[in-house]
XYZ file of C-alpha atoms in Angstrom:
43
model
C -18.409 9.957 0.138
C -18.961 13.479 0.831
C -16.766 14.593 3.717
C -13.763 16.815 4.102
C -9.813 16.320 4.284
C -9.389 15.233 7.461
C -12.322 12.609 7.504
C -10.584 11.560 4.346
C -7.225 10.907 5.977
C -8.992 9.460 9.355
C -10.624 7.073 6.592
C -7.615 6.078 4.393
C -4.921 5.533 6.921
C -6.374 2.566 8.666
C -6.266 0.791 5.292
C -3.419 2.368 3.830
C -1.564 0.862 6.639
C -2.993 -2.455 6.158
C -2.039 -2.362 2.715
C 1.786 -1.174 3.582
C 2.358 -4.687 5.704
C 1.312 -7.583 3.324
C 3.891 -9.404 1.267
C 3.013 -8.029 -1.768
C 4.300 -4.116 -0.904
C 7.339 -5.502 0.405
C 7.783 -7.329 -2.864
C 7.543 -4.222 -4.741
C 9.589 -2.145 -2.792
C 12.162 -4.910 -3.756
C 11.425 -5.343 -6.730
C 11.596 -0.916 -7.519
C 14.994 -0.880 -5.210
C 16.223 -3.939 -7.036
C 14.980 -2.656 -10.975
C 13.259 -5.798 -11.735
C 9.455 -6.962 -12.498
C 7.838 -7.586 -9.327
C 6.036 -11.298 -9.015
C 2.770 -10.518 -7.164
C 1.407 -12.911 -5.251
C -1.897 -11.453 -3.748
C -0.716 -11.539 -0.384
């Protein structure tokens, strides 16, 4: 994809976002905080 910083961001964010609220991210912000393996689920 050819197209410049800002188109990048207006892109990435949308998902980004997505990503940020599944169960999975909060498990590994738990997991970093708490300085143990995290146990992905794919959620």
């Amino acid at each position: 994809i050819d197209v410049d910083e800002r188109q990048a961001y207006d892109l990435t964010v949308p998902v980004m976002t997505m990503n940020a609220m599944t169960e999975d991210a909060a498990e590994g912000i738990s997991a970093f905080l708490e300085k143990r393996t995290p146990e992905w689920r794919g959620r």
